[in-house]
Every structure is written in C-alpha cells, then in structure tokens.
Coordinates of C-alpha atoms in Angstrom, one line a residue:
Chain A
M1 CA -0.1 -0.1 -0.1
T2 CA 1.2 3.4 -1.0
R3 CA 0.1 6.9 0.7
S4 CA -1.7 7.9 -2.5
D5 CA -3.4 4.3 -2.7
P6 CA -7.1 5.1 -1.9
R7 CA -8.0 1.5 -1.9
G8 CA -5.7 0.6 0.6
A9 CA -6.7 3.7 2.9
W10 CA -10.4 2.3 2.5
M11 CA -9.5 -1.2 3.6
S12 CA -7.2 0.2 6.8
G13 CA -10.2 2.5 8.0
A14 CA -12.7 -0.8 7.6
L15 CA -10.0 -2.8 9.6
V16 CA -10.0 0.0 12.1
V17 CA -13.8 -0.3 12.4
A18 CA -14.0 -3.8 12.5
L19 CA -11.4 -4.2 15.1
M20 CA -13.3 -1.4 17.4
A21 CA -16.2 -3.3 16.9
A22 CA -14.5 -6.4 17.9
I23 CA -13.2 -4.5 21.1
V24 CA -16.5 -3.5 21.8
S25 CA -18.0 -6.5 21.7
L26 CA -15.3 -8.6 23.8
Q27 CA -15.5 -5.9 26.5
H28 CA -19.1 -6.5 26.9
T29 CA -18.9 -10.3 26.8
Q30 CA -16.0 -9.9 29.5
G31 CA -18.0 -7.6 31.5
R32 CA -20.9 -10.2 31.6
L33 CA -18.6 -12.8 32.3
E34 CA -16.8 -11.0 35.2
A35 CA -20.1 -9.9 36.9
A36 CA -21.0 -13.5 36.9
T37 CA -17.6 -14.5 38.5
P38 CA -17.2 -14.3 42.4
D39 CA -15.4 -11.3 43.0
T40 CA -12.7 -11.4 45.6
A41 CA -10.6 -8.0 44.4
E42 CA -13.2 -5.7 45.9
N43 CA -12.4 -6.4 49.5
L44 CA -8.6 -6.7 49.1
L45 CA -6.6 -3.6 50.5
Y46 CA -3.1 -4.4 49.5
V47 CA -1.3 -1.6 51.7
R48 CA -3.1 -1.2 54.9
S49 CA -0.2 0.6 56.9
P50 CA -0.8 4.4 56.9
A51 CA 2.9 4.8 57.8
A52 CA 4.2 2.8 54.7
M53 CA 1.5 4.5 52.4
S54 CA 2.8 7.8 53.5
R55 CA 6.3 6.6 52.7
M56 CA 5.5 5.4 49.3
A57 CA 3.6 8.3 48.3
L58 CA 6.4 10.6 48.0
S59 CA 5.0 13.8 46.8
Y60 CA 1.5 12.3 45.6
D61 CA 0.1 11.9 49.3
A62 CA -2.5 14.4 48.7
V63 CA -3.8 12.6 45.7
L64 CA -3.4 9.3 47.0
A65 CA -5.8 10.7 49.8
D66 CA -8.4 11.4 47.7
L67 CA -8.3 8.1 45.9
Y68 CA -8.5 6.5 49.2
W69 CA -11.6 8.9 49.9
I70 CA -13.2 7.9 46.9
R71 CA -12.7 4.5 47.6
A72 CA -14.0 4.7 51.1
V73 CA -17.2 6.5 49.6
Q74 CA -17.8 4.0 46.8
H75 CA -16.9 0.8 49.6
Y76 CA -19.9 2.5 52.2
G77 CA -22.2 3.5 49.2
G78 CA -21.7 0.1 47.3
T79 CA -21.9 -2.1 50.4
R80 CA -25.2 -0.2 51.8
L81 CA -27.0 -0.3 48.5
S82 CA -26.2 -4.0 47.9
T83 CA -28.7 -6.6 48.1
D84 CA -26.5 -8.7 49.9
P85 CA -28.1 -10.0 53.2
N86 CA -24.6 -10.0 55.2
K87 CA -23.3 -6.6 54.4
Q88 CA -19.6 -6.0 55.1
Y89 CA -18.0 -2.8 55.6
D90 CA -15.1 -4.4 56.7
L91 CA -12.5 -2.0 54.8
L92 CA -14.3 1.6 55.8
Y93 CA -12.2 1.8 58.6
P94 CA -8.9 1.1 57.1
L95 CA -9.7 3.2 54.0
L96 CA -10.5 6.0 56.2
D97 CA -7.4 5.6 58.1
L98 CA -5.1 5.6 54.9
T99 CA -7.2 8.6 53.7
T100 CA -6.6 10.7 56.8
S101 CA -2.6 9.8 57.5
L102 CA -2.0 10.6 53.8
D103 CA -4.0 14.0 54.3
P104 CA -4.3 14.8 58.0
R105 CA -6.1 17.9 57.1
F106 CA -9.1 15.9 55.1
N107 CA -11.9 17.3 57.2
V108 CA -14.7 15.9 55.4
A109 CA -13.2 12.5 55.6
Y110 CA -13.4 12.7 59.6
Y111 CA -16.9 14.0 59.4
F112 CA -18.5 11.6 57.1
G113 CA -16.0 8.7 58.0
S114 CA -17.3 8.8 61.4
T115 CA -21.0 8.9 60.5
F116 CA -20.5 6.0 58.0
L117 CA -18.9 4.1 60.8
A118 CA -21.3 4.8 63.6
E119 CA -24.4 3.9 61.3
A120 CA -26.2 1.1 62.7
P121 CA -26.0 -2.5 60.5
P122 CA -27.5 -2.8 57.8
D123 CA -26.9 0.9 56.8
G124 CA -23.4 0.8 58.3
P125 CA -20.7 -1.3 60.2
G126 CA -22.2 -0.1 63.6
R127 CA -18.9 0.7 64.9
P128 CA -19.2 4.1 67.0
D129 CA -15.6 3.2 68.9
L130 CA -14.2 3.3 65.6
A131 CA -16.0 6.8 64.5
I132 CA -14.6 8.2 67.9
V133 CA -10.9 6.7 67.1
L134 CA -11.1 8.6 63.8
L135 CA -12.4 11.7 65.2
E136 CA -9.9 11.8 68.0
K137 CA -7.1 11.1 65.5
G138 CA -8.4 14.4 63.9
L139 CA -8.5 16.2 67.0
R140 CA -5.0 15.3 67.6
V141 CA -4.1 17.1 64.3
Q142 CA -6.0 20.1 64.9
P143 CA -6.7 20.2 68.5
D144 CA -8.6 23.8 68.3
K145 CA -11.3 22.1 65.9
W146 CA -14.2 22.2 68.0
E147 CA -16.3 20.3 65.8
F148 CA -14.5 17.2 66.0
A149 CA -15.1 17.3 69.9
Q150 CA -18.7 18.3 69.2
W151 CA -19.1 15.2 66.6
I152 CA -17.5 13.1 69.2
G153 CA -20.2 14.2 71.7
F154 CA -22.5 13.6 68.9
V155 CA -21.6 9.9 68.3
H156 CA -21.6 9.4 72.3
Y157 CA -25.2 11.0 72.4
W158 CA -26.8 9.2 69.1
W159 CA -25.2 5.8 68.7
R160 CA -23.7 4.8 72.1
H161 CA -26.7 6.7 74.2
D162 CA -23.8 7.5 76.7
Y163 CA -25.0 11.0 77.6
A164 CA -22.7 11.2 80.4
Q165 CA -19.6 11.1 77.9
A166 CA -21.7 13.1 75.0
A167 CA -22.2 16.1 77.8
E168 CA -18.5 16.0 78.7
W169 CA -17.5 16.0 75.0
F170 CA -20.0 19.1 74.2
Q171 CA -18.5 20.8 77.1
R172 CA -14.9 20.1 75.8
A173 CA -15.9 21.3 72.3
G174 CA -17.6 24.3 74.0
D175 CA -14.2 25.3 75.8
L176 CA -12.3 25.4 72.6
P177 CA -11.5 28.8 70.7
G178 CA -14.4 30.0 68.3
A179 CA -16.9 27.4 69.6
P180 CA -20.8 28.4 69.6
F181 CA -22.3 29.4 72.7
W182 CA -25.2 26.8 72.5
L183 CA -22.5 24.1 72.9
A184 CA -22.4 24.9 76.7
Q185 CA -26.2 24.5 77.0
L186 CA -26.3 21.5 74.8
A187 CA -23.6 19.8 77.6
A188 CA -26.1 21.0 80.5
T189 CA -29.4 19.8 78.7
T190 CA -27.6 16.4 77.5
L191 CA -26.5 15.7 81.3
A192 CA -30.0 16.7 82.5
E193 CA -32.4 15.4 79.9
G194 CA -29.9 13.2 77.7
G195 CA -32.0 10.7 75.7
N196 CA -35.2 12.7 75.3
R197 CA -36.6 13.5 72.1
Q198 CA -36.6 17.2 72.9
S199 CA -32.8 17.4 73.2
S200 CA -32.2 15.1 70.2
R201 CA -34.2 17.5 68.6
L202 CA -32.1 20.2 69.6
L203 CA -29.2 18.5 68.7
W204 CA -30.1 17.7 65.0
Q205 CA -31.5 21.3 64.8
E206 CA -28.2 22.7 65.5
V207 CA -26.7 20.3 63.0
A208 CA -29.2 21.3 60.3
R209 CA -28.4 24.9 60.9
T210 CA -24.4 24.7 60.9
G211 CA -23.7 21.3 59.3
V212 CA -20.6 21.3 57.3
N213 CA -22.3 20.7 54.1
E214 CA -25.4 20.2 52.1
A215 CA -25.4 16.5 52.7
F216 CA -24.6 16.8 56.4
R217 CA -27.5 19.6 56.8
N218 CA -29.9 17.2 54.6
E219 CA -29.1 14.2 57.0
A220 CA -29.9 16.3 59.9
V221 CA -33.5 17.2 58.3
R222 CA -34.0 13.5 57.7
R223 CA -33.1 13.0 61.4
L224 CA -35.6 15.7 62.4
Q225 CA -38.3 14.4 60.2
Q226 CA -37.9 10.8 62.1
L227 CA -38.3 12.4 65.3
D228 CA -41.5 13.7 64.1
A229 CA -42.3 10.6 62.8
M230 CA -42.0 9.1 66.3
D231 CA -44.2 11.6 67.9
Q232 CA -46.8 11.0 65.2
I233 CA -46.6 7.0 65.8
D234 CA -47.3 7.5 69.5
Q235 CA -50.7 9.8 68.7
L236 CA -51.4 7.3 66.4
F237 CA -51.0 4.4 68.8
Q238 CA -52.9 6.5 71.3
I239 CA -55.7 6.7 68.6
V240 CA -55.7 3.0 68.1
G241 CA -55.8 2.6 71.8
A242 CA -58.9 4.7 72.0
F243 CA -60.6 2.9 69.3
Q244 CA -59.9 -0.5 70.7
Q245 CA -61.3 0.6 74.2
R246 CA -64.4 1.7 72.3
Y247 CA -65.2 -1.0 69.9
G248 CA -63.1 -3.8 71.6
A249 CA -61.4 -4.7 68.9
V250 CA -58.3 -3.1 67.0
P251 CA -58.9 -1.2 63.9
R252 CA -58.0 -3.3 60.8
S253 CA -57.4 -0.3 58.7
W254 CA -57.0 3.5 58.6
D255 CA -60.4 3.6 57.1
D256 CA -62.0 2.0 60.3
L257 CA -60.3 4.9 62.2
G258 CA -61.8 7.7 59.7
R259 CA -65.6 5.9 59.7
A260 CA -65.4 5.9 63.6
G261 CA -64.3 9.7 63.3
Y262 CA -60.7 9.5 64.8
L263 CA -59.0 10.4 61.8
R264 CA -59.7 12.9 59.2
S265 CA -57.2 11.7 56.3
L266 CA -54.8 8.8 55.7
P267 CA -52.0 9.4 58.0
V268 CA -48.6 9.8 56.1
D269 CA -45.2 10.4 57.7
P270 CA -43.1 13.8 57.0
T271 CA -41.9 12.9 53.7
G272 CA -45.6 11.7 52.9
V273 CA -45.5 8.2 52.7
P274 CA -48.7 6.7 54.4
Y275 CA -48.2 4.7 57.9
R276 CA -48.8 1.1 58.4
L277 CA -51.2 -0.3 60.3
E278 CA -51.0 -3.8 61.2
A279 CA -52.8 -6.0 63.9
G280 CA -52.9 -2.7 65.9
S281 CA -49.3 -1.7 65.4
V282 CA -48.4 1.4 63.5
A283 CA -45.3 1.4 61.6
L284 CA -43.5 3.5 58.8
G285 CA -44.7 2.8 55.5
E286 CA -43.0 0.5 52.8
G287 CA -40.3 2.5 50.8
S288 CA -40.3 5.5 53.7
R289 CA -36.9 7.1 53.7
L290 CA -36.9 7.6 57.2
S291 CA -36.9 3.8 57.8
P292 CA -35.4 2.4 60.1
L293 CA -36.2 4.6 63.0
P294 CA -33.6 5.2 65.6
R295 CA -33.7 3.0 68.8
E296 CA -35.4 5.2 71.2
P297 CA -32.9 6.4 73.4
Q298 CA -33.2 6.0 76.9
R299 CA -33.4 8.9 79.7
L300 CA -30.2 9.0 81.9
I301 CA -31.8 10.5 84.7
Q302 CA -35.3 9.4 85.4
Chain B
M1 CA 32.7 34.6 29.6
A2 CA 29.5 32.5 28.0
D3 CA 28.3 34.5 25.0
M4 CA 24.3 35.0 25.9
R5 CA 23.6 35.4 22.0
I6 CA 25.0 31.9 21.0
I7 CA 23.2 30.3 24.5
A8 CA 20.1 31.9 23.5
H9 CA 20.4 30.7 19.7
V10 CA 21.0 27.2 20.8
A11 CA 18.1 27.3 23.5
I12 CA 15.7 28.7 20.8
N13 CA 16.7 25.6 18.8
V14 CA 16.3 23.1 21.5
F15 CA 12.7 24.6 21.9
K16 CA 11.9 24.1 18.3
E17 CA 12.9 20.8 18.4
S18 CA 10.7 20.1 21.6
V19 CA 7.8 21.7 19.5
R20 CA 8.3 19.4 16.9
D21 CA 8.5 16.6 19.4
K22 CA 5.0 14.9 18.8
V23 CA 5.7 13.4 22.4
L24 CA 5.8 16.7 24.1
Y25 CA 2.2 17.5 22.6
N26 CA 1.0 14.1 23.8
L27 CA 2.0 14.8 27.3
V28 CA 0.7 18.4 27.1
A29 CA -2.6 16.7 25.9
F30 CA -2.8 14.2 28.2
A31 CA -2.4 17.0 31.2
V32 CA -5.4 18.6 29.8
I33 CA -7.5 15.6 29.7
L34 CA -6.2 14.8 33.5
M35 CA -7.9 18.0 34.0
G36 CA -10.8 17.1 32.4
A37 CA -11.0 13.4 34.4
A38 CA -10.5 15.5 37.6
Y39 CA -13.7 16.9 37.0
L40 CA -15.3 13.4 36.4
I41 CA -13.8 12.2 39.7
G42 CA -15.0 15.1 41.4
Q43 CA -18.4 13.5 41.0
L44 CA -17.6 10.6 42.8
T45 CA -16.9 12.1 46.1
A46 CA -18.9 13.8 48.8
G47 CA -18.5 17.2 48.2
Q48 CA -14.9 17.5 47.9
D49 CA -14.6 18.4 44.0
V50 CA -12.4 21.6 43.8
K51 CA -10.2 20.1 46.5
I52 CA -9.5 17.0 44.3
I53 CA -9.3 18.8 41.3
K54 CA -6.8 21.5 42.7
D55 CA -4.6 18.1 44.1
L56 CA -4.6 16.3 41.0
G57 CA -4.0 19.5 39.0
L58 CA -1.2 20.2 40.9
A59 CA 0.3 16.5 40.7
A60 CA -0.5 16.3 37.2
I61 CA 1.4 19.3 36.8
G62 CA 4.6 18.2 38.5
T63 CA 4.1 14.3 36.8
F64 CA 4.0 15.7 33.4
G65 CA 6.8 18.1 33.6
L66 CA 8.9 15.4 35.5
L67 CA 8.7 13.0 32.5
I68 CA 9.5 15.9 30.1
A69 CA 12.3 17.2 32.2
V70 CA 13.8 13.6 32.4
F71 CA 13.2 11.9 29.2
I72 CA 13.8 15.0 27.2
G73 CA 16.8 16.0 29.7
I74 CA 18.8 12.7 29.2
G75 CA 18.6 12.9 25.4
L76 CA 20.1 16.7 25.2
V77 CA 23.8 15.8 24.9
W78 CA 23.4 12.0 24.0
K79 CA 21.5 12.7 20.9
E80 CA 23.8 15.0 19.4
V81 CA 26.6 12.6 20.2
E82 CA 24.8 9.6 18.8
R83 CA 24.0 11.2 15.8
R84 CA 27.5 12.4 15.6
S85 CA 26.1 16.0 14.9
I86 CA 28.5 17.1 17.9
Y87 CA 31.3 17.3 15.5
S88 CA 29.9 19.6 13.0
L89 CA 28.1 21.8 16.2
L90 CA 31.6 22.3 17.8
S91 CA 33.4 22.9 14.7
K92 CA 31.3 26.1 14.7
P93 CA 31.9 29.1 16.7
L94 CA 30.4 27.5 19.6
G95 CA 31.9 26.7 22.8
R96 CA 31.1 23.8 24.7
R97 CA 30.1 25.5 27.8
E98 CA 27.4 27.5 25.5
F99 CA 26.2 24.3 24.0
I100 CA 25.4 22.9 27.7
L101 CA 24.0 26.1 29.0
G102 CA 21.6 26.5 25.5
K103 CA 20.8 23.2 25.8
Y104 CA 19.8 23.4 29.5
A105 CA 18.0 27.2 28.7
G106 CA 15.9 25.5 25.9
L107 CA 14.6 22.7 27.6
A108 CA 13.7 24.8 30.8
L109 CA 11.6 26.9 28.3
T110 CA 9.9 24.2 27.0
L111 CA 9.2 23.2 30.6
L112 CA 7.9 27.0 31.8
V113 CA 5.6 26.9 28.4
N114 CA 4.2 23.5 29.2
V115 CA 3.9 24.6 32.8
V116 CA 2.0 27.9 32.0
V117 CA -0.3 25.8 29.6
M118 CA -1.2 23.1 32.2
T119 CA -1.5 26.0 35.2
A120 CA -4.0 28.0 32.8
A121 CA -5.9 24.4 32.0
L122 CA -6.1 23.8 35.8
Y123 CA -7.4 27.3 36.6
L124 CA -10.2 26.9 33.5
V125 CA -11.4 23.7 35.0
L126 CA -11.5 25.3 38.5
G127 CA -13.3 28.6 37.1
Y128 CA -16.0 26.2 35.5
M129 CA -16.3 24.4 38.9
D130 CA -16.5 27.7 40.8
A131 CA -19.6 28.7 38.6
Q132 CA -21.3 25.3 39.6
F133 CA -21.6 25.9 43.4
T134 CA -23.8 28.6 45.5
E135 CA -22.0 31.0 47.8
E136 CA -23.2 29.3 50.8
Q137 CA -21.6 26.0 49.4
K138 CA -18.5 27.5 48.7
S139 CA -18.3 29.3 52.1
V140 CA -17.0 26.1 54.0
W141 CA -14.3 25.4 51.4
A142 CA -10.5 25.9 52.9
A143 CA -9.4 28.1 50.1
P144 CA -11.5 29.8 46.8
A145 CA -11.3 27.7 43.7
L146 CA -9.4 30.3 42.0
D147 CA -7.3 30.9 44.8
A148 CA -4.1 32.7 43.4
G149 CA -2.0 31.5 46.4
M150 CA -1.8 28.3 44.2
L151 CA 0.6 29.6 42.2
R152 CA 3.1 29.4 44.9
A153 CA 3.0 25.6 44.7
V154 CA 3.2 26.0 41.0
A155 CA 6.4 28.4 41.2
L156 CA 8.2 25.5 43.1
I157 CA 7.2 23.0 41.1
V158 CA 8.7 24.9 38.3
V159 CA 12.1 25.0 39.9
E160 CA 11.9 21.7 41.2
L161 CA 11.2 20.7 37.4
L162 CA 14.4 23.0 36.5
L163 CA 16.7 20.9 39.2
V164 CA 15.6 17.8 37.7
T165 CA 16.5 18.9 34.2
A166 CA 19.6 20.0 35.5
I167 CA 20.4 16.5 37.2
A168 CA 19.4 14.9 33.9
L169 CA 21.5 17.0 32.0
F170 CA 24.7 16.5 34.4
F171 CA 24.3 12.5 34.0
S172 CA 23.6 13.0 30.0
T173 CA 26.8 14.4 29.9
F174 CA 28.8 11.0 30.5
S175 CA 26.3 8.6 30.8
S176 CA 23.8 6.5 28.7
P177 CA 20.3 7.5 28.4
F178 CA 18.9 4.6 30.4
L179 CA 21.8 4.9 33.2
S180 CA 20.9 8.6 33.3
A181 CA 17.0 8.2 33.5
A182 CA 17.4 5.5 36.3
L183 CA 20.0 7.9 38.2
T184 CA 17.7 10.9 37.9
F185 CA 14.8 9.3 38.8
G186 CA 16.5 7.5 41.8
L187 CA 17.9 10.9 43.2
W188 CA 14.2 12.4 42.6
V189 CA 12.8 9.3 44.9
I190 CA 15.8 9.6 47.5
G191 CA 15.3 13.4 47.5
H192 CA 11.8 12.8 49.0
F193 CA 13.1 10.8 52.2
N194 CA 15.8 13.8 53.0
A195 CA 14.2 14.4 56.4
D196 CA 14.4 10.5 57.6
L197 CA 18.2 11.3 56.7
R198 CA 18.5 14.3 58.9
N199 CA 16.6 12.3 61.8
F200 CA 18.6 9.2 61.1
E201 CA 20.8 10.1 64.0
N202 CA 17.9 9.5 66.4
I203 CA 17.4 6.0 65.1
V204 CA 21.2 4.6 65.0
E205 CA 23.7 4.1 67.5
S206 CA 27.2 4.5 64.9
P207 CA 28.0 8.0 65.2
V208 CA 29.7 6.9 61.3
A209 CA 26.4 6.1 60.1
A210 CA 24.7 9.3 61.8
G211 CA 27.5 11.4 60.2
L212 CA 27.5 10.0 57.1
A213 CA 23.4 10.3 56.9
R214 CA 23.7 13.9 58.1
A215 CA 26.4 14.1 55.3
L216 CA 23.9 13.0 52.9
Y217 CA 21.1 15.3 53.7
Y218 CA 23.4 18.1 53.0
L219 CA 24.5 16.7 49.6
L220 CA 21.5 15.3 48.1
P221 CA 19.1 17.4 46.6
N222 CA 16.0 18.0 48.6
F223 CA 12.8 17.6 46.6
A224 CA 10.5 17.3 49.5
A225 CA 11.2 20.9 50.2
F226 CA 9.5 22.1 46.8
D227 CA 6.3 20.3 47.8
I228 CA 3.8 22.9 49.2
K229 CA 0.7 21.6 47.5
S230 CA -0.8 20.7 50.5
Q231 CA -0.2 23.8 52.3
V232 CA -1.7 25.6 49.2
V233 CA -4.7 23.6 48.8
Y234 CA -6.0 24.1 52.5
A235 CA -4.5 27.8 52.2
L236 CA -2.3 27.4 55.2
P237 CA 0.2 29.8 56.3
I238 CA 3.9 29.3 54.9
A239 CA 6.5 30.7 56.9
P240 CA 7.9 33.8 55.7
G241 CA 11.0 33.6 53.7
Y242 CA 10.5 29.9 53.1
L243 CA 9.4 30.3 49.3
A244 CA 12.5 33.0 48.8
V245 CA 15.2 30.5 50.5
T246 CA 13.5 27.1 48.7
V247 CA 14.1 29.0 45.4
A248 CA 17.3 29.9 46.3
Y249 CA 18.2 26.6 47.4
G250 CA 17.0 25.3 44.0
L251 CA 18.9 27.9 41.9
A252 CA 22.1 27.1 43.7
Y253 CA 21.9 23.6 43.2
I254 CA 21.1 24.1 39.7
A255 CA 23.9 26.3 39.3
L256 CA 26.1 23.6 41.1
L257 CA 24.9 20.9 38.5
L258 CA 25.4 23.0 35.4
T259 CA 28.8 24.1 36.5
G260 CA 29.5 20.3 36.8
S261 CA 27.9 19.4 33.3
V262 CA 30.4 22.0 31.8
L263 CA 33.2 20.9 33.5
V264 CA 32.7 17.2 32.5
F265 CA 31.6 18.2 29.2
T266 CA 34.7 20.4 28.4
R267 CA 36.9 17.4 29.3
R268 CA 35.3 15.0 27.3
D269 CA 36.9 13.6 24.6
F270 CA 34.5 12.5 21.4
K271 CA 37.4 11.2 19.2

C-alpha cells in the first residue's frame, strides 16, 4: 500500500472499524462474565499500613488520599446499596485511616467517615467506637477544631447513648476557641435530659443549621423528620388504643378509624408516605426514606 | 564569559525541536485530559470536588513536567553524540559551555511553556467548577477555587523541574540515556526522604552512620522542600521567607549541576 492508494486507505479504515467493533463486543462479553464470577478483588486492600503508604506516596500523598477517600465512599455506598443480606463494611475503617494519614487535614473524611462508621447495620458497620477513634485522630492534628469534639459528643449521644460522655465532649467542644455558645447549653441539657426527644431535636436542629455541608444538613433534616414521625406514631398508637377501648377490637385499616371519626385523612409521615397499620401496630410505610427509625434512647436521669 | 547570544540561539533551537517532538504534545494533551478527568472524579466524592481537582491538577503538572524533564533532559547531549552532529556543531563558533547552557535553557523554556499551559488549564477547570457552586457551598471551602495562592506551589514545581532537568543533563554528559534516567529518577525518589536522613541519628547508635546520613542530607537534593501542594490547597500559612529560601536553594543546586555539566563536557573526548 502506498500513501496515495485510496483503496488501501479504505481497507485500513474498515479494518480499524471492524477491530473497534470487536473490542467493544469482547469488552461487553468480558464484563458479563466478570459479573458472573465471584469477586475477590473488591475487598482487598494491598497496603493497610498508613505509615508505609505515607512513605511510598512521595509527593503524591494528597492525590492518594483523594483516591482512598473516593474508594471509601464507593465501598460504603456500594455495600449499603447492595442486596447482600450479610453486608460487610470491613474495609471502611482501614480506608478512612489511610485517607486521613495521607492527608491529616481531610476534614470531610473525619465527619463523613465517622458517620459512616457509626451507622447501625444494615446501613453501616455499627462501629461508633471506631468513629470516635477517627475523630480523636483528627483532634490530635487540629486540637482547636471544636467541630470534631462536638461530633465525638454526638457519636456518644446518638449511637452509643452514653449521655455522660456526650455531655463531657460537648463541654470540651464548647471550651475550645471559636466554639458557639450553644454547646455549653447543649452539654447541660444532655447531662440533665439526655435521651429524650426534645434534647435530640435540639441536637439535630443545630446540625441542620450549622452542618459542614449540604449533605450533612440534609441528613439532619431527615433525622428531625424521624423524630417527628416517632411523635406521630405515638399519637396514632393512642388513637388505636382509644378505638380498641371503644369497640373492643383493633382497627383493621385506617378507614375504620376514619369512619369512627378518629381520623380525617390517611396519616402520612413527614416525607408523605402513608403509615402502615397492622394488627393494631403502627409503623412507617413501605419505601419510606425515614426507615429504619432510631432506637428510642433511654433517659439518663429518670 | 559565556556568549549569551549563542546560548539563546541554542536554546531556541532546543525549544523548536521540542515543539516538533510529538511526544511533547502528547504529554500536554494528557495533562489537559487529566484535568477533565479530575472533574469527573470530583463527581464521585462527597463534596470534595474542588479540593480533588486542585490536588490532581497540581500533581499532574508536577508529573508531566517530571516526565518531560527526565526523558528529554537525558537525550539533550546524548542525541547529538549518537547522531555525530556534535562534531559539526563544535566545529562552529560554539563553545562547549554555551552548548550545555543553551541546551539547558531550551529545555527550561519548554518546561516553562508546558507548566504555563497546564496551569491555565487547571484554572479554567477550577473556574468552571467555581461557577457550579453557590456562595453558601463555597463558604466551607478551605480556600477559594481560583485562589492565586496556588501559584506559589506552581512556582516551586517549576524550580523542582528545573533542578530535575539539571540533574538529567548532568548525567547525560557522561552516561547512557538509560542510566541517566535511572540515576535521575533515583535521586528524585531519594530526595523525598531527605527528612529521614536528617533524623537518622535518632535511630542509629553508630556516629559514623549518623554522620554519613547527615552528610547525605546536605549533599542530596531535597525535593520534599519543593512540595507545598497541601499547604496551598488548604490555604495554610507558609513561613515567611520559605519560598525565597527554597527557590534560592534550588537555583544554587542548579548552578552547581550546570557547572559540573560544563566541567565534564569540556573535558570529554569525542574521538
């Protein structure tokens, strides 16, 4: 073939197109076969030592931290959304540890990472202890970061239900420079009334108002809606109880309550999803994004 | 005294040759593509888009510059010797000193143009990102997307690349390209462990070993000193005078290596 040979050029072009088509087709088949093969690589972390990784990173520590952060987010999100009944978040902490060792000022990794770690199964590994370890690591790097101390108190409050520890950390956060005045008030309220819905509501209202970013604030709004839903479910229980007392049987549906004059309309949760009524028990409706509701905290001081 | 006119003439020729070199264009294209990829990666993270784009952009500028500095730097002298064009060049009114300094200046110019293009591409991507966020979202960023402070990190990357070029050129005056590349990369890697050499005396008992480590700490180029990427991304304060001292250190080391390159090259026998 010479440079001026148009037939040769057409043949070469056709060959390129045919080979590209073959590559796309083979890639498609390979992808299908890969999906059918048990995955072993996903849960592998070749380097688990933050110290070793920091050494190997040379001047790429920030970029590697970004990559580990992306991997942590993907690992958490992928596992949470998977249909596997036995969800394993075993790489979450090592990935977050590597991220924050390579880039100790990666603040979002501390905030989000601790939330991911503390979240109860199946939405998370249920490891508030590791969440606290991660936040304490952040606090060692930035000792004046009152937000980390506040978040440690938060983990104690919401996931560990340890209100004495929570109050202590809120107080420590409040004592740090630049901390908002309401932290001292929150510490006192937590110590006196920790665990009741009103103090939980106060806590989430502050997160909704001052959260580090939109995702955090949205999560706080969702938590506040959960607290509202818990109040509404309590009221509906009372209505069901009143119906039972009057008619000697539990209502079979919301219509029964409506016909008896207890309800004017179908009760819906704060996201608009109708509540479920089954054998006199009231619960969130199928598909409600408020599900599961948090475990009802116990009062510290009765 | 070296003739600046001749040095400039050689430098411009090196720059033109680099421009003609398709590998050079590919590297720049790759850097620009990486900036685009940085945007896509930013979409996968929880609100860390701008930080990640800055991290990746600065790392890409350094990496592509490093590849250009090493792979073109090691061939600057070797190519002329291999092609035997060195004989005709040196038979002209061109001193060996002007030849070496001109070659270096040409590659330095090429690198500078590359870094400027890559930095402009990074700021363009960041400008685009900046327009995607509300003022409230931006309020939690450690530094504005279009923070001019990032240019301090770029300035030190340029000095680092000039130092790498000087090392590559020095090795290329007496060594093969493969060995020159290996030695340059080796020094670059070791140069990131400089702090460990300084602290060596804390972990060994032998005063000889500690003294040797201390001597290497002062002798080997400290590449870690040029890395202030994290500081600028988080808008952390940088000690007053740090930039000036680091630039002066880099320039002094470059001057030393160029002097060495000229000395070796002027004594080299091409027969």
